[in-house]
C-alpha angles and dihedrals in degrees: 000000000000114000092233089066093046093048093053099035092103089059096068104076104126125081089199121035116241114265098240136039090239091054090047090051090051093049091048091048090052091049091049089051091050091048093047091051091050090048093049093049094045091051091048090047091053092047090051091058091232128131117235093261091046091049092051091044092054091046092051093045093047092051091047090049092050090049091051093245122143115226133182135187093279091056090048091051089056093047093049094038092230135129124268089252091053093048090050090055092047093048093046089053093048092048090050090050091050095246097114135032125200118229137177115267108252095230106019115061091194095057134069130209130213124228126191116231128229087256090057092049091052091052093053095040090050091049093058101029101085094045094047093044092053094045093049092046093053095042092047090059096051118100114259091249091055091048090050091052092045093049092047093048094047091047091051091051090048093049092047091050092048092047092049093052108097092200118088113271116259110251114214102212092190100061112142115209114225105226094196106043093156091060090080096058 
């Protein structure tokens, strides 16, 4: 396959071109952002020395740890959508690399829990840091009106995508309500 096709493949999302040049520019900018994020994370994943499943496993375990949730290998198998044998291999590899430690479950003597190490947290935080820093820096310097328009447009796209999905919406049972939303403004 010619490289020119591969390099621009992420640009061909729409089945019908947007009606105006301005809309096309906005869609293409959104696609470029999505592609840049994917590129950043893939580069960080490679630099971390983790496979894709290991990278996702560390990310899931780190978030669970930060939320105060206890997770074991069975939970991780569900999150990664892999077999018990596959998750055992993934966990064994992450323990050997020093990214996970196994611990006894606090209430079930037969079960074990997994805990991410400081090293694992640094890998994940580093993977997302540059992307998040750049996004926040640019957004912070936009006028309030532009941020309002951007937030509204992205929310409308999100709602339309969620409404168009025939599968039941994923319910995040660990959503934390921010009691003081206006404090950020």
